[in-house]
Short mmCIF file of C-alpha atoms (C1' of nucleotides) in Angstrom, two decimals:
data_model
loop_
_atom_site.label_atom_id
_atom_site.label_comp_id
_atom_site.label_asym_id
_atom_site.label_seq_id
_atom_site.Cartn_x
_atom_site.Cartn_y
_atom_site.Cartn_z
CA MET A 1 -3.31 2.02 -2.54
CA ALA A 2 -4.87 1.12 -5.86
CA ASP A 3 -7.37 3.63 -7.14
CA ASP A 4 -9.97 1.45 -8.73
CA GLY A 5 -10.86 4.18 -11.14
CA LYS A 6 -14.43 4.49 -10.00
CA LYS A 7 -15.85 7.78 -11.10
CA ASN A 8 -16.71 10.33 -8.51
CA ALA A 9 -18.09 13.37 -10.20
CA GLN A 10 -18.34 15.26 -6.92
CA SER A 11 -14.80 15.56 -5.67
CA ILE A 12 -12.80 16.66 -8.70
CA LYS A 13 -9.42 16.50 -7.07
CA PRO A 14 -8.25 13.44 -5.20
CA ILE A 15 -7.56 13.98 -1.53
CA PRO A 16 -3.98 13.21 -0.54
CA GLU A 17 -4.05 10.56 2.15
CA PRO A 18 -1.31 12.29 4.18
CA THR A 19 -3.53 15.36 4.35
CA LEU A 20 -6.45 13.21 5.40
CA ARG A 21 -4.35 11.75 8.22
CA ARG A 22 -3.29 15.17 9.45
CA LEU A 23 -6.80 16.59 9.48
CA PRO A 24 -7.78 14.83 12.73
CA VAL A 25 -4.61 16.17 14.30
CA TYR A 26 -5.57 19.75 13.44
CA TYR A 27 -9.08 19.01 14.57
CA GLN A 28 -8.10 17.84 18.00
CA TYR A 29 -5.73 20.77 18.38
CA LEU A 30 -8.37 23.30 17.36
CA LYS A 31 -10.92 21.79 19.70
CA LYS A 32 -8.49 22.29 22.55
CA ILE A 33 -7.81 25.90 21.53
CA ASN A 34 -11.52 26.47 21.26
CA LYS A 35 -12.21 25.01 24.68
CA GLU A 36 -9.64 27.29 26.26
CA GLY A 37 -11.63 30.09 24.62
CA LYS A 38 -8.81 32.59 24.55
CA ILE A 39 -8.17 32.71 20.82
CA ASP A 40 -10.69 33.34 18.05
CA PHE A 41 -8.30 33.46 15.10
CA ILE A 42 -5.20 31.41 14.60
CA SER A 43 -2.49 31.57 11.96
CA ALA A 44 -0.99 28.66 10.06
CA THR A 45 2.32 29.74 11.55
CA GLN A 46 1.03 29.26 15.09
CA ILE A 47 -0.59 25.93 14.33
CA GLY A 48 2.62 24.81 12.67
CA THR A 49 4.76 25.83 15.61
CA ASP A 50 2.56 23.98 18.08
CA LEU A 51 2.13 20.89 15.95
CA ASN A 52 5.59 20.73 14.47
CA ILE A 53 4.40 21.05 10.90
CA ILE A 54 5.73 23.69 8.53
CA PRO A 55 3.24 26.54 7.99
CA ILE A 56 2.94 26.10 4.25
CA GLN A 57 1.85 22.53 4.75
CA VAL A 58 -0.70 23.62 7.31
CA ARG A 59 -2.13 26.09 4.80
CA LYS A 60 -2.18 23.50 2.01
CA ASP A 61 -3.92 21.01 4.25
CA LEU A 62 -6.52 23.48 5.48
CA GLU A 63 -7.16 24.66 1.93
CA ILE A 64 -9.03 21.42 1.31
CA THR A 65 -11.72 22.43 3.78
CA GLU A 66 -12.36 25.55 1.69
CA ILE A 67 -12.41 27.64 4.84
CA PRO A 68 -10.77 30.94 3.90
CA GLY A 69 -8.21 32.50 6.15
CA ARG A 70 -7.72 36.23 6.47
CA PRO A 71 -4.34 37.77 5.74
CA LYS A 72 -2.69 38.98 8.92
CA LEU A 73 -5.44 37.52 11.10
CA GLY A 74 -5.36 33.84 10.30
CA TYR A 75 -8.26 31.40 10.39
CA SER A 76 -11.34 31.47 12.56
CA VAL A 77 -10.95 28.61 15.00
CA THR A 78 -14.64 27.78 15.05
CA GLU A 79 -14.99 28.03 11.28
CA LEU A 80 -12.06 25.68 10.87
CA ILE A 81 -13.50 23.15 13.30
CA LYS A 82 -16.80 23.27 11.48
CA GLY A 83 -14.98 23.06 8.14
CA ILE A 84 -13.09 19.91 9.06
CA GLU A 85 -16.23 18.32 10.45
CA ASP A 86 -18.10 19.08 7.25
CA PHE A 87 -15.31 17.93 5.00
CA LEU A 88 -14.96 14.62 6.79
CA GLY A 89 -18.68 14.19 7.00
CA TRP A 90 -18.86 14.11 10.76
CA ASN A 91 -22.14 15.91 10.82
CA ASN A 92 -23.66 12.48 10.46
CA ILE A 93 -21.95 10.06 12.81
CA THR A 94 -21.13 6.78 11.17
CA ASP A 95 -22.04 3.73 13.19
CA ALA A 96 -19.77 0.71 13.28
CA PHE A 97 -19.77 -2.86 14.54
CA LEU A 98 -16.76 -4.52 16.06
CA VAL A 99 -16.19 -8.26 15.80
CA GLY A 100 -13.86 -9.99 18.23
CA ALA A 101 -14.10 -8.78 21.81
CA GLY A 102 -10.64 -9.83 22.95
CA ASN A 103 -8.10 -7.50 24.48
CA LEU A 104 -7.60 -5.41 21.38
CA GLY A 105 -11.32 -5.30 20.65
CA SER A 106 -11.98 -4.23 24.23
CA ALA A 107 -9.34 -1.54 23.99
CA LEU A 108 -10.96 -0.13 20.87
CA LEU A 109 -14.40 -0.30 22.46
CA GLY A 110 -13.08 1.67 25.40
CA TYR A 111 -11.35 4.22 23.23
CA ASN A 112 -13.92 7.02 23.31
CA GLY A 113 -11.78 9.05 20.98
CA PHE A 114 -13.37 7.55 17.88
CA ARG A 115 -16.69 9.13 18.59
CA GLU A 116 -15.01 12.48 18.40
CA TYR A 117 -13.91 11.48 14.92
CA GLY A 118 -17.30 10.73 13.57
CA VAL A 119 -17.40 7.02 14.19
CA ASN A 120 -19.42 5.34 16.89
CA ILE A 121 -18.97 1.68 17.72
CA ILE A 122 -22.46 0.70 18.74
CA ALA A 123 -22.04 -3.00 19.47
CA ALA A 124 -19.52 -5.80 19.48
CA PHE A 125 -19.81 -9.43 18.43
CA ASP A 126 -18.02 -12.54 19.58
CA ASN A 127 -18.52 -16.28 19.36
CA ASP A 128 -17.53 -16.90 22.96
CA GLU A 129 -20.70 -17.71 24.88
CA LYS A 130 -19.07 -16.47 28.06
CA LYS A 131 -18.72 -13.01 26.60
CA VAL A 132 -22.09 -12.86 24.86
CA GLY A 133 -24.58 -10.89 26.88
CA THR A 134 -21.97 -8.94 28.81
CA GLU A 135 -20.95 -5.34 28.21
CA ILE A 136 -17.60 -3.72 27.55
CA ALA A 137 -17.29 0.02 27.92
CA GLY A 138 -21.06 0.21 27.90
CA LYS A 139 -21.37 -1.68 24.62
CA LYS A 140 -23.29 -4.94 24.36
CA ILE A 141 -21.49 -8.08 23.24
CA LEU A 142 -23.72 -10.10 20.92
CA HIS A 143 -23.26 -13.49 19.35
CA VAL A 144 -21.64 -13.28 15.95
CA ASP A 145 -24.57 -15.23 14.46
CA LYS A 146 -26.67 -12.14 14.97
CA LEU A 147 -24.33 -9.96 12.92
CA PRO A 148 -25.92 -10.35 9.45
CA ASP A 149 -29.42 -9.47 10.62
CA MET A 150 -28.22 -6.54 12.67
CA VAL A 151 -26.09 -5.16 9.86
CA LYS A 152 -29.01 -5.29 7.47
CA ARG A 153 -31.56 -3.94 9.90
CA MET A 154 -29.41 -1.06 11.03
CA GLY A 155 -27.71 -0.39 7.72
CA ILE A 156 -24.26 -0.55 9.30
CA LYS A 157 -21.44 0.06 6.82
CA ILE A 158 -18.23 -0.08 8.88
CA GLY A 159 -16.86 -3.20 10.52
CA ILE A 160 -13.85 -3.46 12.79
CA LEU A 161 -12.11 -6.82 12.65
CA THR A 162 -10.31 -7.87 15.83
CA VAL A 163 -10.81 -11.62 15.78
CA PRO A 164 -7.99 -14.18 16.00
CA ALA A 165 -6.12 -14.58 12.72
CA ALA A 166 -7.65 -17.98 12.04
CA TYR A 167 -11.14 -16.50 11.80
CA ALA A 168 -10.19 -13.34 9.94
CA GLN A 169 -11.20 -14.25 6.39
CA GLU A 170 -14.43 -15.99 7.28
CA THR A 171 -15.47 -13.14 9.52
CA ALA A 172 -14.68 -10.65 6.78
CA ASP A 173 -16.79 -12.72 4.38
CA LEU A 174 -19.63 -12.67 6.86
CA MET A 175 -19.34 -8.92 7.17
CA ALA A 176 -19.20 -8.33 3.43
CA ASP A 177 -22.10 -10.65 2.72
CA ALA A 178 -24.17 -8.86 5.30
CA GLY A 179 -23.59 -5.50 3.67
CA ILE A 180 -20.59 -4.03 5.46
CA ARG A 181 -18.73 -1.84 2.99
CA ALA A 182 -15.59 -0.85 4.88
CA ILE A 183 -13.53 -3.19 7.03
CA TRP A 184 -10.78 -2.07 9.38
CA ASN A 185 -8.58 -5.11 9.68
CA PHE A 186 -6.44 -5.47 12.79
CA THR A 187 -5.44 -9.09 12.19
CA HIS A 188 -2.17 -9.85 10.50
CA VAL A 189 -3.94 -11.76 7.76
CA LYS A 190 -4.40 -10.43 4.26
CA ILE A 191 -8.13 -10.33 3.66
CA SER A 192 -9.80 -10.64 0.28
CA THR A 193 -13.02 -8.75 -0.25
CA PRO A 194 -15.27 -7.97 -3.20
CA PRO A 195 -14.22 -4.81 -5.07
CA ASP A 196 -17.02 -2.78 -3.54
CA VAL A 197 -15.79 -3.39 -0.02
CA ILE A 198 -12.95 -1.21 1.21
CA ILE A 199 -10.45 -2.99 3.37
CA GLN A 200 -7.92 -1.16 5.46
CA HIS A 201 -5.15 -3.07 7.10
CA GLU A 202 -3.85 -1.69 10.37
CA ASN A 203 -0.40 -3.16 10.42
CA LEU A 204 0.99 -2.54 13.89
CA ALA A 205 3.99 -4.75 13.24
CA ALA A 206 4.96 -2.56 10.30
CA SER A 207 4.93 0.52 12.53
CA LEU A 208 7.12 -1.24 15.00
CA VAL A 209 9.55 -2.23 12.27
CA VAL A 210 9.85 1.38 11.19
CA LEU A 211 10.53 2.49 14.74
CA SER A 212 13.09 -0.18 15.54
CA LYS A 213 14.91 0.35 12.25
CA LYS A 214 15.10 4.10 12.91
CA LEU A 215 16.46 3.37 16.36
CA LYS A 216 19.10 1.05 14.95
CA ILE A 217 20.18 3.66 12.40
CA MET A 218 20.41 6.30 15.12
CA LEU A 219 22.41 4.10 17.45
CA GLN A 220 24.73 3.10 14.62
CA ALA A 221 25.34 6.73 13.71
CA GLU A 222 26.44 7.42 17.28
CA ASN A 223 29.06 4.82 17.93
CA MET B 1 9.11 13.16 9.40
CA ALA B 2 11.95 15.59 9.91
CA ASP B 3 15.36 14.21 9.07
CA ASP B 4 17.52 15.75 11.71
CA GLY B 5 20.48 15.68 9.39
CA LYS B 6 22.52 13.40 11.58
CA LYS B 7 25.26 11.79 9.56
CA ASN B 8 25.12 8.10 8.99
CA ALA B 9 28.13 7.07 7.00
CA GLN B 10 26.92 3.48 6.82
CA SER B 11 23.67 3.62 4.91
CA ILE B 12 24.38 5.90 1.98
CA LYS B 13 20.88 5.97 0.60
CA PRO B 14 17.90 6.77 2.79
CA ILE B 15 15.38 3.96 3.13
CA PRO B 16 11.92 4.90 1.89
CA GLU B 17 9.49 4.41 4.75
CA PRO B 18 6.85 2.83 2.49
CA THR B 19 9.39 0.18 1.55
CA LEU B 20 10.18 -0.35 5.21
CA ARG B 21 6.52 -0.86 5.94
CA ARG B 22 6.12 -3.39 3.15
CA LEU B 23 9.14 -5.43 4.17
CA PRO B 24 7.35 -7.15 7.08
CA VAL B 25 4.53 -8.01 4.70
CA TYR B 26 6.92 -9.78 2.33
CA TYR B 27 8.58 -11.38 5.29
CA GLN B 28 5.44 -12.90 6.65
CA TYR B 29 4.43 -14.07 3.20
CA LEU B 30 7.81 -15.68 2.56
CA LYS B 31 7.79 -17.41 5.90
CA LYS B 32 4.47 -18.97 4.97
CA ILE B 33 5.77 -20.10 1.57
CA ASN B 34 8.81 -21.49 3.26
CA LYS B 35 6.79 -23.42 5.81
CA GLU B 36 4.74 -25.02 3.08
CA GLY B 37 8.09 -26.09 1.67
CA LYS B 38 6.89 -26.52 -1.89
CA ILE B 39 8.71 -23.62 -3.52
CA ASP B 40 12.40 -22.80 -3.36
CA PHE B 41 12.45 -19.90 -5.78
CA ILE B 42 9.81 -17.27 -6.23
CA SER B 43 9.45 -14.47 -8.75
CA ALA B 44 8.53 -10.88 -8.06
CA THR B 45 5.57 -11.48 -10.37
CA GLN B 46 4.26 -14.26 -8.16
CA ILE B 47 4.79 -12.31 -4.95
CA GLY B 48 3.07 -9.35 -6.52
CA THR B 49 0.08 -11.39 -7.62
CA ASP B 50 -0.38 -12.89 -4.18
CA LEU B 51 0.17 -9.67 -2.29
CA ASN B 52 -1.54 -7.30 -4.68
CA ILE B 53 1.57 -5.25 -5.32
CA ILE B 54 2.87 -4.58 -8.81
CA PRO B 55 5.97 -6.68 -9.63
CA ILE B 56 8.27 -3.76 -10.28
CA GLN B 57 7.59 -2.44 -6.83
CA VAL B 58 8.30 -5.83 -5.34
CA ARG B 59 11.65 -5.88 -7.11
CA LYS B 60 12.49 -2.34 -6.02
CA ASP B 61 11.60 -3.15 -2.44
CA LEU B 62 13.59 -6.36 -2.37
CA GLU B 63 16.58 -4.64 -3.99
CA ILE B 64 17.24 -2.94 -0.66
CA THR B 65 18.07 -6.28 0.96
CA GLU B 66 20.80 -6.75 -1.66
CA ILE B 67 19.66 -10.32 -2.21
CA PRO B 68 20.11 -10.97 -5.93
CA GLY B 69 17.40 -12.67 -7.90
CA ARG B 70 18.09 -14.90 -10.86
CA PRO B 71 16.55 -14.10 -14.23
CA LYS B 72 13.87 -16.60 -15.12
CA LEU B 73 14.11 -18.30 -11.73
CA GLY B 74 13.31 -15.56 -9.28
CA TYR B 75 14.57 -15.19 -5.72
CA SER B 76 15.55 -17.89 -3.29
CA VAL B 77 12.86 -17.91 -0.62
CA THR B 78 15.26 -18.71 2.19
CA GLU B 79 17.83 -16.18 1.04
CA LEU B 80 15.16 -13.53 0.93
CA ILE B 81 13.92 -14.34 4.42
CA LYS B 82 17.46 -14.18 5.72
CA GLY B 83 18.07 -10.98 3.76
CA ILE B 84 15.09 -9.19 5.26
CA GLU B 85 16.03 -10.36 8.74
CA ASP B 86 19.57 -9.07 8.29
CA PHE B 87 18.48 -5.79 6.80
CA LEU B 88 16.06 -5.07 9.61
CA GLY B 89 18.54 -6.26 12.19
CA TRP B 90 16.39 -9.05 13.53
CA ASN B 91 19.37 -11.23 14.16
CA ASN B 92 19.58 -9.48 17.49
CA ILE B 93 16.15 -9.25 19.02
CA THR B 94 15.43 -5.85 20.47
CA ASP B 95 13.91 -5.87 23.90
CA ALA B 96 11.19 -3.43 24.85
CA PHE B 97 9.25 -2.30 27.90
CA LEU B 98 5.60 -1.42 27.83
CA VAL B 99 4.07 1.12 30.19
CA GLY B 100 0.35 1.10 30.88
CA ALA B 101 -1.19 -2.34 31.23
CA GLY B 102 -4.75 -1.42 30.35
CA ASN B 103 -6.75 -3.05 27.59
CA LEU B 104 -4.58 -1.79 24.77
CA GLY B 105 -1.40 -2.57 26.64
CA SER B 106 -2.66 -6.07 27.37
CA ALA B 107 -3.57 -6.56 23.73
CA LEU B 108 -0.08 -5.61 22.65
CA LEU B 109 1.47 -7.85 25.31
CA GLY B 110 -0.59 -10.71 23.98
CA TYR B 111 0.27 -10.01 20.37
CA ASN B 112 3.04 -12.53 19.83
CA GLY B 113 3.51 -11.27 16.33
CA PHE B 114 6.04 -8.63 17.43
CA ARG B 115 8.57 -11.21 18.46
CA GLU B 116 8.56 -12.43 14.89
CA TYR B 117 9.48 -8.90 13.88
CA GLY B 118 12.52 -8.61 16.03
CA VAL B 119 10.99 -6.95 19.05
CA ASN B 120 10.32 -8.66 22.32
CA ILE B 121 8.28 -7.00 25.04
CA ILE B 122 9.90 -8.37 28.15
CA ALA B 123 7.95 -6.64 30.89
CA ALA B 124 5.15 -4.16 31.50
CA PHE B 125 4.78 -1.37 34.03
CA ASP B 126 1.76 0.18 35.64
CA ASN B 127 1.02 2.35 38.66
CA ASP B 128 -2.08 0.39 39.65
CA GLU B 129 -1.15 -1.64 42.74
CA LYS B 130 -3.83 -4.19 41.86
CA LYS B 131 -2.06 -4.99 38.61
CA VAL B 132 1.49 -4.91 39.96
CA GLY B 133 2.77 -8.40 40.59
CA THR B 134 0.36 -10.08 38.19
CA GLU B 135 1.17 -11.38 34.72
CA ILE B 136 -0.35 -10.71 31.34
CA ALA B 137 0.46 -13.06 28.49
CA GLY B 138 3.31 -14.41 30.55
CA LYS B 139 4.83 -11.00 31.13
CA LYS B 140 5.31 -9.54 34.61
CA ILE B 141 3.61 -6.29 35.52
CA LEU B 142 5.94 -4.15 37.62
CA HIS B 143 5.42 -0.87 39.39
CA VAL B 144 6.32 2.08 37.20
CA ASP B 145 8.68 3.33 39.92
CA LYS B 146 10.96 0.47 39.02
CA LEU B 147 11.19 1.50 35.38
CA PRO B 148 14.28 3.77 35.51
CA ASP B 149 16.45 1.24 37.30
CA MET B 150 15.34 -1.61 35.06
CA VAL B 151 15.90 0.40 31.87
CA LYS B 152 19.41 1.28 32.95
CA ARG B 153 20.30 -2.16 34.22
CA MET B 154 19.02 -3.96 31.15
CA GLY B 155 19.94 -1.31 28.60
CA ILE B 156 16.41 -1.24 27.20
CA LYS B 157 16.01 1.19 24.29
CA ILE B 158 12.40 0.81 23.15
CA GLY B 159 9.38 1.88 25.18
CA ILE B 160 5.73 1.36 24.31
CA LEU B 161 3.43 3.99 25.74
CA THR B 162 -0.13 2.85 26.44
CA VAL B 163 -0.98 4.89 29.52
CA PRO B 164 -4.03 7.16 29.85
CA ALA B 165 -3.60 10.46 28.00
CA ALA B 166 -3.21 12.42 31.22
CA TYR B 167 -0.01 10.55 32.10
CA ALA B 168 1.45 10.42 28.61
CA GLN B 169 3.98 13.25 28.77
CA GLU B 170 5.27 12.52 32.25
CA THR B 171 5.64 8.84 31.44
CA ALA B 172 7.52 9.69 28.26
CA ASP B 173 9.79 11.96 30.28
CA LEU B 174 10.42 9.15 32.72
CA MET B 175 11.28 6.84 29.85
CA ALA B 176 13.59 9.32 28.15
CA ASP B 177 15.37 10.23 31.38
CA ALA B 178 15.95 6.56 32.08
CA GLY B 179 17.61 6.02 28.73
CA ILE B 180 14.83 4.85 26.41
CA ARG B 181 15.67 6.05 22.89
CA ALA B 182 12.56 5.12 20.91
CA ILE B 183 9.00 5.58 22.11
CA TRP B 184 5.97 4.12 20.39
CA ASN B 185 3.16 6.40 21.46
CA PHE B 186 -0.38 5.02 21.43
CA THR B 187 -1.97 7.88 23.34
CA HIS B 188 -3.62 10.71 21.48
CA VAL B 189 -1.34 13.24 23.07
CA LYS B 190 1.51 14.91 21.27
CA ILE B 191 4.63 14.04 23.19
CA SER B 192 7.78 16.16 23.34
CA THR B 193 11.09 14.38 23.67
CA PRO B 194 14.75 15.36 23.50
CA PRO B 195 16.13 15.26 19.93
CA ASP B 196 17.96 12.01 20.56
CA VAL B 197 14.77 10.16 21.39
CA ILE B 198 12.69 8.94 18.47
CA ILE B 199 8.98 9.22 18.99
CA GLN B 200 6.48 7.46 16.79
CA HIS B 201 2.85 8.29 17.11
CA GLU B 202 0.41 5.49 16.33
CA ASN B 203 -2.65 7.46 15.41
CA LEU B 204 -5.51 4.99 15.22
CA ALA B 205 -8.07 7.74 14.89
CA ALA B 206 -6.31 8.97 11.75
CA SER B 207 -6.59 5.53 10.18
CA LEU B 208 -10.24 5.43 10.97
CA VAL B 209 -10.75 8.85 9.42
CA VAL B 210 -9.11 7.65 6.21
CA LEU B 211 -11.34 4.60 6.10
CA SER B 212 -14.58 6.39 6.83
CA LYS B 213 -13.81 9.13 4.31
CA LYS B 214 -13.08 6.53 1.61
CA LEU B 215 -16.35 4.85 2.44
CA LYS B 216 -18.24 8.11 2.17
CA ILE B 217 -16.65 8.85 -1.21
CA MET B 218 -17.54 5.38 -2.46
CA LEU B 219 -21.12 5.58 -1.26
CA GLN B 220 -21.49 9.04 -2.78
CA ALA B 221 -20.19 7.82 -6.13
CA GLU B 222 -22.87 5.14 -6.17
CA ASN B 223 -26.04 7.06 -5.53
"C1'" DT C 1 0.41 52.88 6.82
"C1'" DA C 2 3.46 48.76 7.50
"C1'" DG C 3 3.84 44.13 7.76
"C1'" DA C 4 2.21 39.56 8.95
"C1'" DT C 5 -0.31 36.21 6.73
"C1'" DT C 6 -3.05 34.21 3.16
"C1'" DG C 7 -3.85 32.01 -1.58
"C1'" DT C 8 -1.87 30.49 -5.70
"C1'" DT C 9 1.37 29.29 -8.93
"C1'" DA C 10 5.88 27.17 -9.67
"C1'" DA C 11 9.97 24.34 -8.18
"C1'" DT C 12 11.65 20.52 -5.76
"C1'" DC C 13 11.83 16.15 -3.96
"C1'" DG C 14 11.06 11.44 -3.52
"C1'" DA C 15 8.35 7.36 -4.47
"C1'" DT C 16 6.25 4.76 -7.98
"C1'" DT C 17 6.09 3.05 -12.48
"C1'" DA C 18 7.94 2.16 -17.16
"C1'" DA C 19 11.33 0.56 -20.40
"C1'" DC C 20 14.65 -2.43 -21.85
"C1'" DA C 21 19.13 -4.66 -22.16
"C1'" DA C 22 21.32 -8.51 -19.70
"C1'" DT C 23 20.90 -13.27 -18.44
"C1'" DC C 24 19.93 -17.90 -16.47
"C1'" DT D 1 17.58 -21.95 -27.90
"C1'" DA D 2 13.58 -19.08 -26.43
"C1'" DG D 3 11.57 -16.51 -23.14
"C1'" DA D 4 10.53 -15.29 -18.42
"C1'" DT D 5 12.55 -12.57 -15.15
"C1'" DT D 6 15.99 -9.69 -13.14
"C1'" DG D 7 18.69 -5.19 -12.50
"C1'" DT D 8 19.19 -0.59 -13.80
"C1'" DT D 9 18.37 3.62 -15.81
"C1'" DA D 10 14.80 6.93 -17.14
"C1'" DA D 11 9.97 8.84 -16.98
"C1'" DT D 12 6.04 9.82 -14.39
"C1'" DC D 13 3.37 11.07 -10.70
"C1'" DG D 14 2.10 13.18 -6.58
"C1'" DA D 15 3.25 15.35 -2.24
"C1'" DT D 16 5.98 18.75 -0.15
"C1'" DT D 17 8.18 23.03 -0.15
"C1'" DA D 18 9.29 27.65 -2.06
"C1'" DA D 19 8.16 32.10 -3.90
"C1'" DC D 20 5.56 36.03 -4.11
"C1'" DA D 21 1.74 39.06 -5.22
"C1'" DA D 22 -2.62 40.21 -2.91
"C1'" DT D 23 -4.65 41.93 1.29
"C1'" DC D 24 -6.70 42.83 5.91
#
DNA sequence: TAGATTGTTAATCGATTAACAATC
DNA sequence: TAGATTGTTAATCGATTAACAATC
C-alpha cells in the first residue's frame, strides 16, 4: 500500500498492482495455448474473449512486458510467455521457506502451482517434534530452531507464514532477523517488520466478506 | 469486476471493494479493543496509527456504516462494531458448504475465523469414500452426490470450491444447478457460471507473484 | 488492397487524499 | 474556552477505458 519512496532507478514507471495480478493469469492461459500447439499468434481480442477481460486492458497489461504485437496478426505466443517470465524474473526461481506445517501449510506445500510462478518452497519448519523429520509433498519438515542457520546458509529471501496466530509475530521476527526479506502472512494477525522487510497479508476473511456482501446485494435486488 | 447493471434500489451508492476489504480489519481490531475494555471511544487517528492506515481513509471507510463519530471524542467502539456487523449483514450468519476436503479444504474448515465474519461452513463434501463419514474440525464430510439435495433442503447459497483442478468446472456446475449463488473458487481454473451466480476467484499464485516482484524490485534498488 | 489489430495519446472513472468549517 | 476530531466538499492520483492513426 504505502510506497516507501525508495529510489529504484531501473524501473522508471511504477507497475500497477492489478496488472501484476493479471500477468499470471495471462501466463497460465498462454502456456495452455502453447501446449495445444495450434496457434502461434494470438490477438488481444482473442485473449480478452477467453479470459473475460476487455481487449484494451489486455493490450495495456501486455505492454509492460515490452513484447511488441503485430497489427492484424497479434502477439507471438512464445514471445509473450518468455516476456512475462522475464518481466517477473522467473528465469531465476526464487526459493522460499514455509513455517507452520499445519493444514494450510500442507496445502501450500502441495500446491505445485507456485513453482510454475517462479517460486519454489524448498523446505518447511515446525516446532512440533512429531512433524519434524517427516515429509509433506516431498518437502522436509525441519525444526524451527534450524531456520536462522538455513536462511543464512542458503540465502533464502521469501518466507511463508502459516503458524497459529499466537506465534505469528515471534515467527516473523525470527524470519526477519535471519535475513528473510519478504513475508507472506496467512495468519490473521497484523505483523510488524523492519522497513526493509516486505510483508504481504493474505486476508482470506476479507475475500469472503466481499463475496458474501455481493451475494446479499444480489439477493436483495431480486426480492 | 463487471457490474452487470442489475438494479439495486436499496444501496444508492456502490460500495468500493477496497473499503469492503478493510472493514473486517477494523472489525477485528475493534473487537480486540472492546475485549480489553479500557477504551469506550476511539478516534480515526488512533485506529489509523495502530492499523497503518491514514486517518482520513479510516473516516471515509467508517462513514459507510453510517455510525456517527463525535468531534474530539471519536467513535463509540461498541457502536462501530455493531455498525460493521449490520452493514455486512452478520446479524444473520450465512451458511456455506465446502466441496473438496483435501489439505486446503481442511485448512479452511479448521479456520474458525470465518464464523466471526458472518459465514459458517456447516458441512463438507468429497467423492473419496475414505473421507466420507469422517469429520474435520467438527464438520461432517458427506458424499458429493448428496450435495444437490442438501443445498435445496437447507437453502444454502455459498459454496467453497477446493477440489482438484480437473473437477473444478463440473463441481461448480453441480453447485450452481443445485441453487448455490456464490462460489469461492480456490482452484486455478477459470470457472464459467450462469450470470446469476457470483464467482470469486482466490488467486493465491497472483498474490505470490506480487510479493516476489516487490522483493525483486527492492533487492535491485539496493545493489 | 482492405481491414483487423496494434501502440499511443487522451478522456473517464473511481478511489484516495486534502482542506476546512462545524462541533463536542 | 481551546483544540482535537468529525463530516463534507473539493483536489489529486492512478487505473481503466476510449479514440484513432499507423501498419502488417
